[in-house]
Short mmCIF file of C-alpha atoms and ligand atoms in Angstrom, two decimals:
data_model
loop_
_atom_site.label_atom_id
_atom_site.label_comp_id
_atom_site.label_asym_id
_atom_site.label_seq_id
_atom_site.Cartn_x
_atom_site.Cartn_y
_atom_site.Cartn_z
CA MET A 1 -110.45 106.61 -39.32
CA ARG A 2 -106.71 106.42 -39.93
CA GLU A 3 -105.15 103.10 -40.85
CA PRO A 4 -103.86 101.73 -37.53
CA MET A 5 -101.27 99.31 -38.93
CA THR A 6 -97.90 100.72 -40.00
CA ARG A 7 -96.98 100.56 -43.69
CA LYS A 8 -93.84 98.65 -42.81
CA LEU A 9 -95.70 95.74 -41.17
CA ALA A 10 -98.80 95.55 -43.37
CA PRO A 11 -97.07 93.68 -46.25
CA PHE A 12 -96.15 90.78 -43.98
CA GLY A 13 -99.76 89.83 -43.26
CA VAL A 14 -100.50 86.92 -40.93
CA SER A 15 -97.72 84.40 -40.21
CA VAL A 16 -97.80 81.36 -42.48
CA PHE A 17 -97.66 79.15 -39.36
CA THR A 18 -100.80 80.76 -37.95
CA GLU A 19 -102.61 80.34 -41.27
CA PHE A 20 -101.79 76.68 -41.77
CA THR A 21 -102.20 75.57 -38.16
CA ARG A 22 -105.62 77.23 -38.13
CA LEU A 23 -106.52 75.35 -41.29
CA ALA A 24 -105.25 72.07 -39.81
CA LEU A 25 -107.41 72.58 -36.70
CA GLU A 26 -110.45 73.46 -38.79
CA HIS A 27 -110.17 70.16 -40.68
CA GLN A 28 -108.75 68.10 -37.80
CA ALA A 29 -105.81 67.41 -40.08
CA ILE A 30 -102.44 66.02 -39.00
CA ASN A 31 -100.30 69.12 -38.63
CA LEU A 32 -97.06 68.58 -40.54
CA ALA A 33 -97.06 72.35 -41.11
CA GLN A 34 -96.00 74.19 -37.96
CA GLY A 35 -92.76 72.90 -36.48
CA PHE A 36 -93.70 71.68 -33.01
CA PRO A 37 -93.39 68.11 -31.71
CA ASP A 38 -96.48 66.10 -30.72
CA PHE A 39 -94.46 64.91 -27.71
CA ASP A 40 -92.90 66.82 -24.81
CA GLY A 41 -89.31 66.80 -23.61
CA PRO A 42 -88.24 64.76 -20.55
CA ASP A 43 -90.60 64.71 -17.54
CA ALA A 44 -87.70 65.61 -15.26
CA ILE A 45 -87.52 69.05 -16.93
CA LYS A 46 -91.24 69.64 -16.30
CA GLU A 47 -90.91 68.46 -12.69
CA PHE A 48 -88.00 70.81 -12.17
CA ALA A 49 -90.07 73.79 -13.38
CA CYS A 50 -93.10 72.81 -11.24
CA GLU A 51 -90.90 72.46 -8.21
CA ARG A 52 -89.38 75.91 -8.77
CA ILE A 53 -92.85 77.42 -9.13
CA ARG A 54 -93.92 75.79 -5.86
CA ARG A 55 -90.75 76.98 -4.15
CA GLY A 56 -91.70 80.54 -5.03
CA HIS A 57 -89.37 81.39 -7.91
CA ASN A 58 -92.07 83.49 -9.48
CA GLN A 59 -90.85 87.08 -9.54
CA TYR A 60 -88.80 88.85 -12.20
CA ALA A 61 -85.51 87.28 -13.19
CA PRO A 62 -82.45 89.43 -13.98
CA SER A 63 -82.98 90.92 -17.43
CA HIS A 64 -80.03 89.03 -18.97
CA GLY A 65 -81.13 85.68 -17.49
CA VAL A 66 -80.80 83.65 -14.29
CA ALA A 67 -77.19 82.89 -13.42
CA ALA A 68 -77.67 79.10 -13.39
CA LEU A 69 -78.91 79.07 -16.98
CA ARG A 70 -76.24 81.46 -18.25
CA ARG A 71 -73.58 79.28 -16.64
CA ALA A 72 -75.15 76.13 -18.14
CA ILE A 73 -75.16 77.76 -21.60
CA ALA A 74 -71.49 78.76 -21.22
CA ALA A 75 -70.63 75.19 -20.21
CA LYS A 76 -72.61 73.77 -23.14
CA VAL A 77 -70.93 75.91 -25.81
CA GLN A 78 -67.56 75.01 -24.28
CA ARG A 79 -68.45 71.30 -24.35
CA CYS A 80 -69.95 71.29 -27.84
CA TYR A 81 -67.79 73.83 -29.69
CA GLY A 82 -64.74 74.50 -27.50
CA LEU A 83 -65.80 78.15 -27.05
CA GLU A 84 -64.74 79.89 -23.84
CA VAL A 85 -67.43 82.42 -22.94
CA ASP A 86 -68.06 84.63 -19.96
CA ALA A 87 -71.48 83.79 -18.49
CA GLU A 88 -71.95 87.30 -17.10
CA ASP A 89 -71.00 89.51 -20.05
CA GLU A 90 -71.43 87.25 -23.07
CA VAL A 91 -74.56 85.15 -22.48
CA THR A 92 -78.13 86.51 -22.54
CA VAL A 93 -81.49 84.78 -22.16
CA TYR A 94 -84.55 85.89 -24.16
CA ALA A 95 -88.17 84.91 -24.75
CA GLY A 96 -87.17 82.43 -27.44
CA ALA A 97 -84.79 82.70 -30.37
CA THR A 98 -87.44 84.86 -32.03
CA GLU A 99 -86.98 87.61 -29.46
CA ALA A 100 -83.20 87.12 -29.47
CA ILE A 101 -83.15 87.77 -33.23
CA PHE A 102 -85.43 90.78 -33.01
CA SER A 103 -83.68 92.30 -29.99
CA SER A 104 -80.25 91.76 -31.55
CA LEU A 105 -81.26 93.39 -34.82
CA ALA A 106 -83.01 96.23 -32.96
CA GLY A 107 -79.79 96.82 -31.02
CA LEU A 108 -77.59 96.75 -34.12
CA ILE A 109 -79.46 98.38 -36.96
CA GLU A 110 -79.76 102.09 -37.84
CA PRO A 111 -82.24 103.41 -40.41
CA GLY A 112 -80.72 102.87 -43.85
CA ASP A 113 -78.59 99.90 -42.80
CA GLU A 114 -78.90 96.79 -44.94
CA VAL A 115 -79.27 93.29 -43.53
CA ILE A 116 -78.42 90.34 -45.76
CA LEU A 117 -80.90 87.45 -45.57
CA PHE A 118 -80.65 84.10 -47.31
CA GLU A 119 -83.96 83.01 -48.77
CA PRO A 120 -85.90 80.78 -48.31
CA ALA A 121 -85.86 82.80 -45.07
CA TYR A 122 -87.47 81.91 -41.76
CA ASP A 123 -90.53 84.10 -41.48
CA SER A 124 -89.44 86.47 -38.71
CA TYR A 125 -86.18 87.73 -40.26
CA ALA A 126 -87.56 90.28 -42.74
CA PRO A 127 -90.20 91.74 -40.36
CA SER A 128 -87.60 91.93 -37.56
CA THR A 129 -85.17 93.71 -39.89
CA VAL A 130 -87.84 96.16 -40.99
CA MET A 131 -89.11 96.76 -37.43
CA ALA A 132 -85.49 97.51 -36.48
CA GLY A 133 -85.40 100.16 -39.25
CA GLY A 134 -83.20 98.20 -41.66
CA THR A 135 -83.63 97.06 -45.25
CA PRO A 136 -83.42 93.36 -46.15
CA ARG A 137 -81.08 92.43 -48.99
CA TYR A 138 -81.70 88.90 -50.25
CA VAL A 139 -79.44 86.13 -51.47
CA THR A 140 -81.52 83.39 -53.06
CA LEU A 141 -80.90 79.65 -52.61
CA ARG A 142 -82.94 77.28 -54.74
CA PHE A 143 -84.48 73.82 -54.55
CA PRO A 144 -83.19 71.14 -54.64
CA ASP A 145 -79.56 71.76 -53.57
CA PHE A 146 -79.82 75.30 -52.10
CA ALA A 147 -76.21 76.01 -53.07
CA VAL A 148 -74.68 79.42 -52.30
CA ASP A 149 -73.60 81.33 -55.42
CA GLU A 150 -70.37 83.03 -54.38
CA ASP A 151 -70.76 85.93 -56.81
CA GLU A 152 -74.33 86.61 -55.70
CA LEU A 153 -73.28 86.59 -52.06
CA ARG A 154 -70.31 88.92 -52.68
CA ALA A 155 -72.53 91.28 -54.65
CA ALA A 156 -75.01 91.53 -51.75
CA PHE A 157 -72.37 93.05 -49.44
CA SER A 158 -71.72 96.80 -49.59
CA PRO A 159 -70.73 99.61 -47.22
CA ARG A 160 -74.42 99.81 -46.28
CA THR A 161 -74.40 96.24 -44.93
CA LYS A 162 -74.51 96.23 -41.13
CA ALA A 163 -75.40 92.58 -40.58
CA ILE A 164 -76.07 89.21 -42.16
CA VAL A 165 -78.54 86.74 -40.69
CA LEU A 166 -77.43 83.14 -41.08
CA ASN A 167 -79.60 80.15 -40.21
CA THR A 168 -77.76 76.85 -40.09
CA PRO A 169 -79.12 74.16 -40.03
CA MET A 170 -81.55 76.08 -42.18
CA ASN A 171 -85.33 76.18 -41.90
CA PRO A 172 -87.18 75.47 -44.20
CA CYS A 173 -84.72 73.74 -46.57
CA GLY A 174 -82.63 71.57 -44.23
CA LYS A 175 -79.31 72.90 -45.52
CA VAL A 176 -76.27 72.77 -43.21
CA PHE A 177 -73.71 75.38 -44.28
CA SER A 178 -70.28 73.93 -45.08
CA ARG A 179 -67.01 75.18 -43.66
CA ALA A 180 -66.16 76.70 -47.06
CA GLU A 181 -69.47 78.61 -47.19
CA LEU A 182 -69.02 79.81 -43.61
CA SER A 183 -65.44 80.89 -44.37
CA LEU A 184 -66.70 82.98 -47.28
CA ILE A 185 -69.31 84.64 -45.05
CA ALA A 186 -66.65 85.27 -42.39
CA GLU A 187 -64.31 86.80 -44.98
CA LEU A 188 -67.03 89.13 -46.27
CA CYS A 189 -68.14 90.18 -42.77
CA GLN A 190 -64.57 91.22 -42.02
CA GLN A 191 -64.01 92.89 -45.39
CA PHE A 192 -67.17 94.99 -45.00
CA ASP A 193 -66.84 95.45 -41.23
CA CYS A 194 -70.26 94.03 -40.45
CA PHE A 195 -71.82 91.59 -38.00
CA ALA A 196 -73.46 88.18 -38.20
CA VAL A 197 -76.60 87.17 -36.34
CA THR A 198 -76.71 83.39 -36.47
CA ASP A 199 -79.82 81.35 -35.79
CA GLU A 200 -78.70 77.90 -34.70
CA VAL A 201 -81.88 76.55 -33.10
CA TYR A 202 -81.48 73.22 -34.96
CA GLU A 203 -77.80 72.83 -33.94
CA HIS A 204 -78.39 69.32 -32.53
CA LEU A 205 -80.46 68.04 -35.45
CA THR A 206 -77.95 67.05 -38.13
CA PHE A 207 -77.91 63.77 -40.04
CA ASP A 208 -75.80 61.43 -42.17
CA GLY A 209 -72.54 62.69 -40.69
CA ALA A 210 -73.26 66.39 -41.37
CA SER A 211 -71.95 68.45 -38.51
CA HIS A 212 -72.97 71.85 -37.29
CA LEU A 213 -70.25 74.46 -37.23
CA PRO A 214 -70.98 77.78 -35.51
CA LEU A 215 -69.81 80.84 -37.46
CA ILE A 216 -68.63 82.44 -34.19
CA ALA A 217 -65.92 79.75 -33.97
CA LEU A 218 -64.32 80.79 -37.29
CA PRO A 219 -61.19 82.98 -37.26
CA GLY A 220 -62.04 86.67 -36.90
CA MET A 221 -65.71 86.08 -36.03
CA ARG A 222 -65.63 85.84 -32.22
CA GLN A 223 -66.38 89.57 -31.75
CA ARG A 224 -68.54 89.90 -34.87
CA THR A 225 -71.15 87.20 -34.28
CA VAL A 226 -74.27 87.03 -32.15
CA MET A 227 -74.80 83.27 -31.90
CA ILE A 228 -78.45 82.54 -31.13
CA SER A 229 -80.08 79.28 -30.14
CA SER A 230 -83.09 78.05 -28.24
CA THR A 231 -84.14 75.27 -25.91
CA ALA A 232 -87.36 74.84 -27.93
CA LYS A 233 -86.24 72.14 -30.38
CA THR A 234 -83.42 70.64 -28.36
CA PHE A 235 -85.69 69.88 -25.39
CA SER A 236 -89.01 69.58 -27.26
CA MET A 237 -90.69 72.42 -25.35
CA THR A 238 -91.48 74.92 -28.10
CA GLY A 239 -94.12 76.70 -26.01
CA TRP A 240 -91.71 77.62 -23.22
CA LYS A 241 -89.88 80.19 -25.34
CA VAL A 242 -86.49 80.06 -23.66
CA GLY A 243 -83.84 81.24 -26.12
CA TYR A 244 -80.37 82.67 -25.72
CA SER A 245 -77.42 84.39 -27.33
CA VAL A 246 -73.67 84.11 -27.00
CA ALA A 247 -71.65 87.10 -28.23
CA GLY A 248 -68.67 89.28 -27.33
CA PRO A 249 -69.33 91.91 -24.66
CA ARG A 250 -69.93 94.85 -27.05
CA LEU A 251 -72.35 92.92 -29.24
CA THR A 252 -74.04 91.51 -26.14
CA ALA A 253 -74.48 95.07 -24.83
CA ALA A 254 -76.12 96.03 -28.16
CA SER A 255 -78.59 93.10 -27.98
CA ARG A 256 -79.38 93.71 -24.32
CA SER A 257 -79.97 97.44 -24.96
CA SER A 258 -83.21 96.53 -26.73
CA HIS A 259 -84.01 93.25 -24.94
CA GLN A 260 -84.43 95.11 -21.62
CA PHE A 261 -87.26 97.12 -23.18
CA VAL A 262 -88.85 94.34 -25.23
CA THR A 263 -89.56 91.61 -22.65
CA PHE A 264 -87.11 92.59 -19.87
CA CYS A 265 -86.88 88.94 -18.78
CA THR A 266 -88.04 85.36 -19.32
CA PRO A 267 -90.00 83.29 -16.69
CA PRO A 268 -87.48 82.18 -14.02
CA PRO A 269 -88.86 78.65 -13.31
CA LEU A 270 -88.57 77.84 -17.02
CA GLN A 271 -85.04 79.22 -17.17
CA GLU A 272 -84.01 77.17 -14.13
CA ALA A 273 -85.54 74.02 -15.59
CA MET A 274 -83.61 74.61 -18.80
CA ALA A 275 -80.39 75.05 -16.81
CA PHE A 276 -81.09 71.56 -15.46
CA ALA A 277 -81.89 70.30 -19.00
CA MET A 278 -78.58 71.55 -20.39
CA GLY A 279 -76.80 69.38 -17.91
CA LEU A 280 -78.38 66.19 -19.31
CA GLY A 281 -75.61 63.94 -20.52
CA ASP A 282 -74.43 63.30 -24.06
CA GLU A 283 -76.87 60.34 -24.25
CA TYR A 284 -79.76 62.81 -24.27
CA PHE A 285 -78.38 64.69 -27.28
CA SER A 286 -77.41 61.55 -29.20
CA GLY A 287 -80.82 60.00 -28.39
CA LEU A 288 -82.57 63.09 -29.73
CA ARG A 289 -80.59 62.94 -32.98
CA GLN A 290 -81.18 59.21 -33.35
CA SER A 291 -84.94 59.48 -32.85
CA TYR A 292 -85.14 62.28 -35.41
CA ALA A 293 -82.98 60.30 -37.84
CA GLU A 294 -85.57 57.50 -37.64
CA ARG A 295 -88.51 59.87 -38.22
CA ARG A 296 -86.66 61.46 -41.10
CA ALA A 297 -85.95 58.10 -42.74
CA LEU A 298 -89.61 57.07 -42.38
CA LEU A 299 -90.96 60.30 -43.87
CA LEU A 300 -88.44 60.35 -46.74
CA GLU A 301 -89.20 56.78 -47.71
CA ARG A 302 -92.97 57.23 -47.62
CA LEU A 303 -93.02 60.59 -49.40
CA ALA A 304 -90.79 59.23 -52.15
CA ALA A 305 -93.06 56.18 -52.55
CA ILE A 306 -96.09 58.46 -52.90
CA GLY A 307 -94.28 60.38 -55.65
CA PHE A 308 -92.99 63.55 -53.96
CA ASP A 309 -89.55 64.75 -55.11
CA VAL A 310 -87.56 64.54 -51.89
CA ARG A 311 -83.87 64.94 -50.97
CA PRO A 312 -82.63 64.06 -47.51
CA PRO A 313 -82.17 67.26 -45.48
CA ALA A 314 -78.75 67.47 -43.78
CA GLY A 315 -80.34 69.13 -40.75
CA THR A 316 -83.54 70.48 -39.05
CA TYR A 317 -86.80 68.55 -38.78
CA TYR A 318 -88.22 69.55 -42.15
CA VAL A 319 -88.21 67.98 -45.59
CA ALA A 320 -88.52 70.12 -48.72
CA ALA A 321 -90.71 68.08 -51.07
CA GLY A 322 -91.33 68.84 -54.73
CA ILE A 323 -94.99 68.43 -55.77
CA GLY A 324 -94.33 68.66 -59.51
CA PRO A 325 -94.22 64.86 -60.04
CA LEU A 326 -97.70 64.62 -58.47
CA GLY A 327 -99.01 67.01 -61.09
CA PHE A 328 -99.23 70.13 -58.91
CA ASP A 329 -97.45 73.41 -59.57
CA ASP A 330 -98.97 75.83 -57.05
CA ASP A 331 -97.79 75.24 -53.49
CA TYR A 332 -100.36 77.57 -51.90
CA ALA A 333 -103.27 75.97 -53.73
CA PHE A 334 -101.91 72.53 -52.82
CA CYS A 335 -101.45 73.35 -49.11
CA ARG A 336 -104.76 75.19 -48.81
CA GLY A 337 -106.62 72.22 -50.31
CA LEU A 338 -104.70 69.44 -48.58
CA PRO A 339 -106.33 69.49 -45.11
CA ALA A 340 -109.81 69.02 -46.59
CA LEU A 341 -108.63 66.65 -49.30
CA ALA A 342 -106.27 64.41 -47.33
CA GLY A 343 -106.45 65.40 -43.64
CA VAL A 344 -102.82 66.54 -43.57
CA SER A 345 -101.34 70.01 -43.44
CA MET A 346 -98.01 71.35 -44.80
CA ILE A 347 -96.41 74.73 -45.49
CA PRO A 348 -96.11 76.24 -49.00
CA PHE A 349 -92.42 76.85 -49.68
CA SER A 350 -92.94 80.09 -51.55
CA ALA A 351 -93.99 81.68 -48.23
CA PHE A 352 -90.27 81.83 -47.46
CA TYR A 353 -89.35 83.75 -50.62
CA ARG A 354 -89.98 87.38 -51.51
CA ASP A 355 -90.70 86.35 -55.09
CA ARG A 356 -93.60 83.94 -54.74
CA HIS A 357 -92.62 82.21 -57.99
CA ALA A 358 -89.55 80.78 -56.33
CA GLY A 359 -90.38 77.52 -54.60
CA ARG A 360 -93.88 77.39 -56.05
CA ASP A 361 -93.78 73.66 -56.65
CA VAL A 362 -92.30 72.76 -53.27
CA VAL A 363 -93.84 72.20 -49.83
CA ARG A 364 -92.29 71.94 -46.36
CA VAL A 365 -93.17 68.81 -44.42
CA ALA A 366 -92.29 68.62 -40.70
CA PHE A 367 -91.18 65.32 -39.15
CA CYS A 368 -91.22 66.41 -35.50
CA LYS A 369 -94.07 63.93 -34.90
CA SER A 370 -94.17 60.48 -33.39
CA GLY A 371 -93.76 57.54 -35.78
CA PRO A 372 -97.39 56.34 -35.81
CA LEU A 373 -98.68 59.84 -36.56
CA LEU A 374 -96.20 60.22 -39.43
CA GLU A 375 -97.27 56.81 -40.74
CA GLU A 376 -100.94 57.78 -40.57
CA ALA A 377 -100.20 61.07 -42.36
CA CYS A 378 -98.45 59.16 -45.15
CA VAL A 379 -101.32 56.67 -45.47
CA ARG A 380 -103.65 59.64 -45.94
CA LEU A 381 -101.30 61.27 -48.46
CA GLY A 382 -101.12 58.02 -50.38
CA ARG A 383 -104.86 58.37 -51.10
CA LEU A 384 -104.37 61.78 -52.65
CA PRO A 385 -105.85 61.87 -56.14
CA ARG A 386 -103.08 62.34 -58.68
CA ARG A 387 -103.23 65.04 -61.29
CA SER A 388 -100.71 63.44 -63.64
N1 PMP B 1 -85.55 80.25 -35.82
C1 PMP B 1 -85.90 79.22 -36.57
C2 PMP B 1 -85.12 78.91 -37.79
C3 PMP B 1 -87.01 78.44 -36.22
O1 PMP B 1 -87.39 77.42 -36.98
C4 PMP B 1 -87.73 78.77 -35.07
C5 PMP B 1 -88.94 77.98 -34.70
N2 PMP B 1 -88.71 77.27 -33.59
C6 PMP B 1 -87.32 79.85 -34.30
C7 PMP B 1 -86.23 80.58 -34.70
C8 PMP B 1 -88.05 80.26 -33.07
O2 PMP B 1 -87.49 79.77 -31.92
P1 PMP B 1 -88.16 80.11 -30.50
O3 PMP B 1 -89.38 79.28 -30.38
O4 PMP B 1 -87.11 79.79 -29.51
O5 PMP B 1 -88.50 81.58 -30.53
N1 LIG B 2 -90.40 77.50 -36.05
C1 LIG B 2 -91.67 76.88 -36.33
C2 LIG B 2 -91.71 76.47 -37.80
O1 LIG B 2 -90.87 76.81 -38.56
C3 LIG B 2 -92.86 77.76 -36.09
C4 LIG B 2 -92.71 78.88 -35.14
C5 LIG B 2 -93.93 79.74 -35.15
O2 LIG B 2 -95.04 79.25 -35.24
N2 LIG B 2 -93.73 81.02 -35.13
O3 LIG B 2 -92.63 75.82 -38.17
#
């Protein structure tokens, strides 16, 4: 029989999140691997969705999203970033940021086009690029500071570049791109006449005074950027898969050209509940940041005491932790053994690099868990037998 799987998808195997959540379940380990909270967002959001289901809002939504949510997104980007956007022609709702990224790339990329990706790269970027017919071109950032090398970035751009994918705050390393780094990206996008697809799902999770700056707000980038975010992290409902994009009308038309044939639309009661959620006051957003700042402080302190090499992430809900000081040098071996050995699960950092030697002595630890569970995980990690 012929091989059913395409050659372009076969190299990507099974998602690292599937592998390590499965392993966590098998060993009943505390899952600090896959990035989902062990708590839900506000009850009022759930009630709103249930009420809309009962009221009969259960048939297809408009492909680009229900009007109430698109208007709420437009109001939110105006409030948070001072961006004036047209809710009809510039805002689109998708089945999560994941679909927004795929649909945007599928609408933008021709065979032979190159797409610049920063690595460590979130797992869906390379497969989405390849499924869209493009070729990934990598710029590597390294533990512990993940600094951008200007020459390496400049060298990645060429007339073949159609797009760059930028994730800030960045999963898995916690980096928040500075204004200077964003200005360089903006300059290069304009010089090479290409587009930016920005993944900003952790926009509200920044710490120690770091602030999130959307690339679309930089001079010259308003019509060149598809700004993507999601309600998953902001409202602690990762399973709902309500994501969205904000982009100029021509870029929006490109993203929608594929979106209409990928999922067509996203469940209307969930969209309407998220429209309600976006209207929650500033206290909700500051409370979210504060509670994550506390979890982050707890995890950083405990991991450091155990002997991990940790640096405070400026954003996201992940900590990149070096395992070298504990006597380990193989992140996959460490993470595959950890659930059985300690009852905790984490993600090997090299999963986010094309060259598996990069990040081999680093693991990603999620802190989107309630305090007592994080404490219990750290107690278990403290019993880990040392190799050094
Ligand atoms: N981008 C990044 C960087 C992520 O960490 C995640 C995981 N939530 C996603 C996209 C996916 O978002 P969604 O669940 O809205 O598809
Ligand atoms: N974004 C989540 C993470 O980074 C996982 C999403 C998924 O499982 N695909 O852990």
